[in-house]
Short mmCIF file of C-alpha atoms (C1' of nucleotides) in Angstrom, two decimals:
data_model
loop_
_atom_site.label_atom_id
_atom_site.label_comp_id
_atom_site.label_asym_id
_atom_site.label_seq_id
_atom_site.Cartn_x
_atom_site.Cartn_y
_atom_site.Cartn_z
CA UNK M 1 136.64 111.40 75.91
CA UNK M 2 133.76 110.62 77.73
CA UNK M 3 131.84 113.85 78.94
CA UNK M 4 129.45 111.04 80.97
CA UNK M 5 130.89 110.44 84.34
CA UNK M 6 128.55 108.11 85.29
CA UNK M 7 128.72 109.77 88.82
CA UNK M 8 128.03 107.76 92.21
CA UNK M 9 124.92 107.59 93.54
CA UNK M 10 123.33 108.99 96.68
CA UNK M 11 121.46 106.75 98.87
CA UNK M 12 117.95 107.79 97.85
CA UNK M 13 119.04 107.45 93.97
CA UNK M 14 120.23 103.85 94.94
CA UNK M 15 117.00 103.05 96.71
CA UNK M 16 115.15 104.31 93.66
CA UNK M 17 117.17 102.49 91.11
CA UNK M 18 117.56 99.25 93.22
CA UNK M 19 113.89 99.26 94.12
CA UNK M 20 114.63 98.91 97.77
CA UNK M 21 114.06 101.31 101.06
CA UNK M 22 116.98 103.62 101.71
CA UNK M 23 116.66 101.71 105.41
CA UNK M 24 117.46 98.43 103.49
CA UNK M 25 120.64 99.95 102.02
CA UNK M 26 121.69 101.31 105.50
CA UNK M 27 121.04 97.68 106.91
CA UNK M 28 123.10 96.15 104.16
CA UNK M 29 125.92 98.33 104.32
CA UNK M 30 125.80 97.64 108.09
CA UNK M 31 125.98 93.99 107.23
CA UNK M 32 128.93 94.32 105.21
CA UNK M 33 127.06 93.86 102.20
CA UNK M 34 127.70 97.11 99.86
CA UNK M 35 130.01 99.70 100.33
CA UNK M 36 130.03 103.56 100.19
CA UNK M 37 132.27 106.62 100.79
CA UNK M 38 130.94 109.71 102.22
CA UNK M 39 130.63 113.15 100.94
CA UNK M 40 132.28 116.09 103.05
CA UNK M 41 128.46 116.53 104.20
CA UNK M 42 128.84 112.77 105.56
CA UNK M 43 126.22 111.51 103.08
CA UNK M 44 126.70 108.04 101.44
CA UNK M 45 127.71 107.78 97.85
CA UNK M 46 127.58 104.56 96.00
CA UNK M 47 129.81 103.62 92.94
CA UNK M 48 127.28 102.18 90.37
CA UNK M 49 128.58 98.60 90.74
CA UNK M 50 127.13 98.53 94.28
CA UNK M 51 123.62 98.61 92.31
CA UNK M 52 125.03 95.19 90.96
CA UNK M 53 125.51 94.00 94.16
CA UNK M 54 121.95 94.65 95.71
CA UNK M 55 120.76 93.09 92.44
CA UNK M 56 122.87 89.87 93.15
CA UNK M 57 121.49 90.14 96.83
CA UNK M 58 118.10 90.31 95.89
CA UNK M 59 118.26 87.48 93.31
CA UNK M 60 119.91 85.37 95.70
CA UNK M 61 117.60 85.79 98.20
CA UNK M 62 114.73 84.91 95.64
CA UNK M 63 116.88 81.57 95.28
CA UNK M 64 116.79 81.35 99.06
CA UNK M 65 120.28 82.02 99.88
CA UNK M 66 120.54 83.95 103.23
CA UNK M 67 122.44 87.03 103.41
CA UNK M 68 125.20 85.57 105.48
CA UNK M 69 126.24 83.45 102.54
CA UNK M 70 125.97 86.15 100.10
CA UNK M 71 128.31 87.95 102.46
CA UNK M 72 130.57 85.14 102.56
CA UNK M 73 130.92 85.32 98.70
CA UNK M 74 131.43 89.20 98.61
CA UNK M 75 133.84 88.53 101.38
CA UNK M 76 135.86 86.77 99.29
CA UNK M 77 136.81 89.81 97.23
CA UNK M 78 140.33 90.77 97.60
CA UNK M 79 140.01 94.23 95.99
CA UNK M 80 136.40 94.81 96.72
CA UNK M 81 135.43 93.32 93.66
CA UNK M 82 134.47 89.68 92.67
CA UNK M 83 136.49 88.29 90.39
CA UNK M 84 135.13 86.40 87.48
CA UNK M 85 136.37 83.12 89.01
CA UNK M 86 134.77 83.51 92.19
CA UNK M 87 131.64 84.84 90.72
CA UNK M 88 131.51 81.82 88.57
CA UNK M 89 132.03 79.60 91.34
CA UNK M 90 129.19 81.21 93.23
CA UNK M 91 126.91 81.21 90.33
CA UNK M 92 127.53 77.51 90.03
CA UNK M 93 126.70 76.72 93.59
CA UNK M 94 123.48 78.96 93.49
CA UNK M 95 122.72 77.46 90.35
CA UNK M 96 122.93 73.99 91.98
CA UNK M 97 120.84 75.18 94.82
CA UNK M 98 118.21 76.44 92.06
CA UNK M 99 118.12 73.12 90.47
CA UNK M 100 117.53 71.24 93.46
CA UNK M 101 114.74 73.93 94.33
CA UNK M 102 113.28 73.47 90.92
CA UNK M 103 113.15 69.83 91.23
CA UNK M 104 111.57 69.87 94.54
CA UNK M 105 108.96 72.39 93.31
CA UNK M 106 108.46 70.33 90.23
CA UNK M 107 107.89 67.12 92.22
CA UNK M 108 105.68 68.95 94.36
CA UNK M 109 103.71 70.13 91.41
CA UNK M 110 103.27 66.61 90.14
CA UNK M 111 102.38 65.28 93.53
CA UNK M 112 99.63 67.98 93.78
CA UNK M 113 98.59 67.60 90.05
CA UNK M 114 97.89 64.09 90.79
CA UNK M 115 96.28 64.47 94.03
CA UNK M 116 93.84 66.92 92.26
CA UNK M 117 93.34 64.43 89.39
CA UNK M 118 92.41 61.55 91.47
CA UNK M 119 90.52 63.33 94.37
CA UNK M 120 93.04 61.40 96.35
CA UNK M 121 92.84 64.01 99.47
CA UNK M 122 89.21 62.49 99.66
CA UNK M 123 89.58 59.30 101.89
CA UNK M 124 86.44 58.03 100.39
CA UNK M 125 87.39 58.05 96.83
CA UNK M 126 91.17 57.74 96.53
CA UNK M 127 92.22 54.69 94.84
CA UNK M 128 95.12 54.72 96.55
CA UNK M 129 93.43 54.71 100.11
CA UNK M 130 94.76 52.31 102.54
CA UNK M 131 93.93 52.14 106.20
CA UNK M 132 96.98 50.24 106.97
CA UNK M 133 99.67 52.25 108.89
CA UNK M 134 102.26 51.37 106.27
CA UNK M 135 104.70 53.92 107.07
CA UNK M 136 104.80 52.88 110.59
CA UNK M 137 106.90 49.75 109.50
CA UNK M 138 109.80 51.84 108.87
CA UNK M 139 110.04 53.29 112.49
CA UNK M 140 111.61 56.34 113.98
CA UNK M 141 114.86 58.07 113.01
CA UNK M 142 115.87 61.47 111.62
CA UNK M 143 113.38 63.07 109.57
CA UNK M 144 113.54 65.76 106.68
CA UNK M 145 111.03 67.73 105.02
CA UNK M 146 111.85 70.91 103.53
CA UNK M 147 113.71 70.71 100.38
CA UNK M 148 113.35 67.06 100.41
CA UNK M 149 109.81 65.83 99.66
CA UNK M 150 110.77 62.12 99.56
CA UNK M 151 108.80 61.45 102.73
CA UNK M 152 105.64 63.01 101.32
CA UNK M 153 105.93 61.11 98.29
CA UNK M 154 106.27 57.94 100.06
CA UNK M 155 103.06 58.85 102.13
CA UNK M 156 101.24 59.75 99.21
CA UNK M 157 102.13 56.50 97.88
CA UNK M 158 100.88 54.32 100.80
CA UNK M 159 97.96 56.71 100.74
CA UNK M 160 97.88 56.95 104.49
CA UNK M 161 95.47 59.10 106.14
CA UNK M 162 94.55 60.17 102.58
CA UNK M 163 91.78 62.27 103.80
CA UNK M 164 92.78 65.49 105.91
CA UNK W 1 87.16 42.50 109.90
CA UNK W 2 90.37 44.55 110.70
CA UNK W 3 92.37 43.81 114.03
CA UNK W 4 94.53 46.72 113.09
CA UNK W 5 92.83 49.75 114.82
CA UNK W 6 95.39 52.18 113.81
CA UNK W 7 95.28 54.04 116.75
CA UNK W 8 95.72 57.28 117.75
CA UNK W 9 99.41 58.67 118.01
CA UNK W 10 100.91 60.12 121.08
CA UNK W 11 102.85 63.74 120.41
CA UNK W 12 106.19 61.75 120.59
CA UNK W 13 104.94 59.30 117.86
CA UNK W 14 103.63 62.04 115.56
CA UNK W 15 106.68 63.98 116.08
CA UNK W 16 109.05 60.91 115.02
CA UNK W 17 106.50 60.26 111.97
CA UNK W 18 106.06 63.75 110.81
CA UNK W 19 109.74 64.39 111.39
CA UNK W 20 109.31 67.77 113.33
CA UNK W 21 110.13 68.32 116.79
CA UNK W 22 107.37 67.93 119.87
CA UNK W 23 107.63 71.50 120.29
CA UNK W 24 106.65 72.52 116.57
CA UNK W 25 103.50 70.29 117.01
CA UNK W 26 102.55 71.98 119.95
CA UNK W 27 103.28 75.15 118.31
CA UNK W 28 101.06 74.17 115.33
CA UNK W 29 97.98 73.15 117.70
CA UNK W 30 98.46 76.35 119.62
CA UNK W 31 98.14 78.10 116.18
CA UNK W 32 95.04 75.96 115.40
CA UNK W 33 96.63 73.99 112.27
CA UNK W 34 96.40 70.67 113.68
CA UNK W 35 93.92 69.01 116.68
CA UNK W 36 94.05 66.67 119.38
CA UNK W 37 91.91 65.09 122.09
CA UNK W 38 93.54 64.52 125.48
CA UNK W 39 93.86 61.24 127.68
CA UNK W 40 92.83 61.00 131.28
CA UNK W 41 96.23 62.03 131.85
CA UNK W 42 95.91 65.04 129.74
CA UNK W 43 98.11 63.78 126.98
CA UNK W 44 97.66 64.62 123.51
CA UNK W 45 96.27 61.85 121.22
CA UNK W 46 96.17 62.42 117.37
CA UNK W 47 94.08 61.16 114.68
CA UNK W 48 96.42 59.67 111.94
CA UNK W 49 95.06 62.16 109.60
CA UNK W 50 96.56 64.74 111.74
CA UNK W 51 100.04 63.32 110.13
CA UNK W 52 98.66 64.10 106.73
CA UNK W 53 97.95 67.56 107.82
CA UNK W 54 101.48 68.16 109.07
CA UNK W 55 102.68 66.87 105.75
CA UNK W 56 100.62 69.32 103.94
CA UNK W 57 101.64 72.12 106.08
CA UNK W 58 105.55 71.32 105.43
CA UNK W 59 104.56 70.84 101.92
CA UNK W 60 103.05 74.23 101.69
CA UNK W 61 105.88 75.62 103.55
CA UNK W 62 108.29 74.17 101.12
CA UNK W 63 106.46 76.06 98.52
CA UNK W 64 106.61 79.55 100.31
CA UNK W 65 102.98 79.45 101.83
CA UNK W 66 102.93 81.46 104.97
CA UNK W 67 101.29 79.51 108.04
CA UNK W 68 98.51 82.03 107.84
CA UNK W 69 97.57 80.96 104.64
CA UNK W 70 97.68 77.13 105.18
CA UNK W 71 95.23 77.96 108.35
CA UNK W 72 92.79 79.68 105.88
CA UNK W 73 92.61 76.70 104.19
CA UNK W 74 91.92 74.47 107.08
CA UNK W 75 89.65 76.75 108.70
CA UNK W 76 87.50 76.23 105.83
CA UNK W 77 86.73 72.69 107.13
CA UNK W 78 83.16 72.54 108.20
CA UNK W 79 83.72 69.21 109.89
CA UNK W 80 87.25 69.61 110.63
CA UNK W 81 88.22 67.57 107.15
CA UNK W 82 89.21 69.49 103.98
CA UNK W 83 86.26 68.52 101.22
CA UNK W 84 87.94 67.16 98.31
CA UNK W 85 86.42 70.43 96.58
CA UNK W 86 88.27 72.78 98.87
CA UNK W 87 91.38 70.75 98.78
CA UNK W 88 90.91 70.97 94.95
CA UNK W 89 90.76 74.75 95.05
CA UNK W 90 93.66 75.16 97.54
CA UNK W 91 95.83 72.70 95.33
CA UNK W 92 95.13 74.88 92.32
CA UNK W 93 95.98 77.90 94.24
CA UNK W 94 99.28 76.53 95.48
CA UNK W 95 100.27 74.88 92.24
CA UNK W 96 99.95 78.26 90.37
CA UNK W 97 102.11 79.95 92.96
CA UNK W 98 104.32 76.92 92.30
CA UNK W 99 104.32 77.70 88.57
CA UNK W 100 104.93 81.30 89.32
CA UNK W 101 108.09 80.02 91.50
CA UNK W 102 109.58 77.56 89.15
CA UNK W 103 109.21 80.05 86.17
CA UNK W 104 111.13 82.69 88.53
CA UNK W 105 113.78 80.43 89.16
CA UNK W 106 114.32 78.95 85.98
CA UNK W 107 114.64 82.75 84.49
CA UNK W 108 117.19 83.07 87.32
CA UNK W 109 118.95 80.17 86.17
CA UNK W 110 118.99 81.17 82.61
CA UNK W 111 120.37 84.42 83.81
CA UNK W 112 123.08 82.88 85.83
CA UNK W 113 123.87 80.27 82.95
CA UNK W 114 124.46 83.27 80.51
CA UNK W 115 126.33 85.39 83.06
CA UNK W 116 128.88 82.29 83.77
CA UNK W 117 129.01 81.66 80.10
CA UNK W 118 130.17 84.84 78.99
CA UNK W 119 131.87 86.11 82.22
CA UNK W 120 129.62 89.05 82.24
CA UNK W 121 130.36 89.65 85.71
CA UNK W 122 133.91 90.63 84.78
CA UNK W 123 133.49 94.36 83.87
CA UNK W 124 136.65 94.06 81.63
CA UNK W 125 135.33 91.06 79.37
CA UNK W 126 131.67 91.24 79.14
CA UNK W 127 130.16 91.93 75.67
CA UNK W 128 127.66 93.42 77.37
CA UNK W 129 129.10 95.84 79.38
CA UNK W 130 127.84 99.40 78.56
CA UNK W 131 129.11 102.32 80.97
CA UNK W 132 126.15 104.49 80.19
CA UNK W 133 123.30 104.85 82.82
CA UNK W 134 120.73 103.21 80.99
CA UNK W 135 118.11 102.38 83.41
CA UNK W 136 118.53 105.68 85.00
CA UNK W 137 115.95 106.74 81.96
CA UNK W 138 113.01 105.07 83.65
CA UNK W 139 112.94 107.03 86.59
CA UNK W 140 111.45 106.15 90.14
CA UNK W 141 108.64 104.38 91.17
CA UNK W 142 107.55 101.23 92.87
CA UNK W 143 109.94 98.34 92.83
CA UNK W 144 109.35 94.73 93.06
CA UNK W 145 112.12 92.09 93.35
CA UNK W 146 111.10 89.11 94.99
CA UNK W 147 109.17 86.67 92.80
CA UNK W 148 109.46 89.27 90.02
CA UNK W 149 113.00 89.29 88.37
CA UNK W 150 112.26 91.64 85.59
CA UNK W 151 114.37 94.39 86.40
CA UNK W 152 117.25 92.26 86.92
CA UNK W 153 116.84 91.05 83.91
CA UNK W 154 116.72 94.41 82.67
CA UNK W 155 119.94 95.24 84.39
CA UNK W 156 121.53 92.12 83.08
CA UNK W 157 120.44 93.11 79.42
CA UNK W 158 121.65 96.57 79.77
CA UNK W 159 124.92 95.09 81.30
CA UNK W 160 124.97 98.01 83.73
CA UNK W 161 128.00 97.96 86.20
CA UNK W 162 128.62 94.63 85.21
CA UNK W 163 131.31 93.94 87.14
CA UNK W 164 130.52 93.74 90.98
"C1'" DC V 1 116.92 134.34 107.54
"C1'" DC V 2 113.92 130.29 107.71
"C1'" DT V 3 111.92 126.18 105.97
"C1'" DT V 4 112.31 122.33 103.57
"C1'" DT V 5 114.58 118.13 101.81
"C1'" DA V 6 117.58 114.68 102.04
"C1'" DC V 7 120.64 113.17 104.38
"C1'" DC V 8 122.82 111.09 109.21
"C1'" DT V 9 123.26 107.68 113.78
"C1'" DC V 10 121.59 104.41 117.16
"C1'" DA V 11 118.49 102.10 119.48
"C1'" DA V 12 114.60 99.82 119.57
"C1'" DG V 13 110.23 97.30 117.53
"C1'" DT V 14 108.26 93.80 114.02
"C1'" DG V 15 106.76 89.51 112.38
"C1'" DA V 16 106.97 84.76 110.98
"C1'" DA V 17 108.07 80.64 113.21
"C1'" DC V 18 109.79 78.26 116.16
"C1'" DT V 19 112.98 76.57 120.46
"C1'" DT V 20 113.91 76.84 125.63
"C1'" DG V 21 113.31 76.50 130.01
"C1'" DA V 22 111.35 76.13 134.57
"C1'" DG V 23 108.33 73.69 137.21
"C1'" DG V 24 104.83 70.25 137.55
"C1'" DT V 25 102.03 65.33 136.79
"C1'" DC V 26 101.38 60.42 135.43
"C1'" DG V 27 102.34 55.53 135.17
"C1'" DT V 28 105.66 51.98 134.47
"C1'" DA V 29 109.95 49.35 135.52
"C1'" DG V 30 112.94 47.76 138.97
"C1'" DC I 1 108.77 53.42 147.17
"C1'" DT I 2 111.38 55.69 144.23
"C1'" DA I 3 113.17 56.37 139.79
"C1'" DC I 4 112.39 57.45 135.10
"C1'" DG I 5 110.74 58.78 130.71
"C1'" DA I 6 107.36 60.93 128.22
"C1'" DC I 7 103.97 64.15 128.52
"C1'" DC I 8 102.05 68.66 130.41
"C1'" DT I 9 101.59 74.53 130.66
"C1'" DC I 10 103.46 79.14 130.16
"C1'" DA I 11 106.28 82.49 129.48
"C1'" DA I 12 110.11 84.13 127.39
"C1'" DG I 13 114.29 83.92 124.26
"C1'" DT I 14 116.00 83.20 119.17
"C1'" DT I 15 116.94 83.99 114.21
"C1'" DC I 16 116.24 86.66 110.16
"C1'" DA I 17 115.70 90.68 107.73
"C1'" DC I 18 114.09 94.53 108.33
"C1'" DT I 19 111.63 98.93 109.86
"C1'" DT I 20 110.59 102.81 112.82
"C1'" DG I 21 111.72 106.40 115.62
"C1'" DA I 22 113.87 110.07 118.10
"C1'" DG I 23 116.88 113.50 117.46
"C1'" DG I 24 120.25 116.23 114.76
"C1'" DT I 25 122.99 118.25 110.47
"C1'" DA I 26 123.93 120.41 105.71
"C1'" DA I 27 122.88 122.86 101.70
"C1'" DA I 28 119.64 124.86 98.51
"C1'" DG I 29 115.28 127.44 97.55
"C1'" DG I 30 112.12 131.33 98.59
#
DNA sequence: CCTTTACCTCAAGTGAACTTGAGGTCGTAG
DNA sequence: CTACGACCTCAAGTTCACTTGAGGTAAAGG
């Protein structure tokens, strides 16, 4: 019925379509992230759905998901495909991460905004400025920064060393 | 009037307070991102405001600003300090970047949301599924992915290879 | 037949941001 | 006096995600 065969793609075509260099596709394949079959001439051929995989890879990367984690998802595919269920689970997980990231960034933006607004980076003018070492009070201990700006907020609030 | 001298910090204290390993502070200093003076014993001492610098570094990193760019800002400091004006400029710049990132992530989240909702990752069920190669129509050319999900969106819209 | 083009493999190199390790110096506590 | 912890330097190693390069094949066009 359908004369459109939607044939498989060469590595060059994939690269063009997916917007990544050929070398990257080689790399992804070596890392087990995408698959191909070979022609007589030993050239790679990609099922069109591999394009979708590349899209997922790049998308996930944009959210900060490392390749190892993406592979973990892909490795869950019994038949080499992601079942809707698996996808939903991963998507939910990544969406959560997304939410976290968005929240972090929004907090950061707010902080920057108020910093700009109040000129608080200038020791001379910031109403929050306070020469005492308030944070010293709560001692040492494990710290976290990236993905958790709580302490930044605290410093901003205490106004410690408000100048740079 | 103030008996609290708020004395300078050793590298260990800085590390504890800033939540980064000592080696990282060494590294930042080697990279010209922070400064210290030395005691007789050749030990580093940090002015408290260096703590603020570290906070800025980590914050900026969370937004994806590379160290080189942070240094570029810091290098703008004639007196070794950031003037409110310079800070405002950088903060505005980084805030723009933040906005971009937030927008990208929000877009991603929406896409993931609708994917989950419609089960579109399943070739069999997605209402968007379309076996034709719609995207093939617009040929090769430069591509971009990270920080620009336009093409992902397009693929999602066309539903190409909607299964994985 | 010859050349070009697109592909192949495998090893090594890249850059960012750190970390690890070896070997050495202070200054205080016991 | 000696041990200890905190600090020092400098070189080299690590991880991630690729990229580059050398050397080779296969099919199509002139």
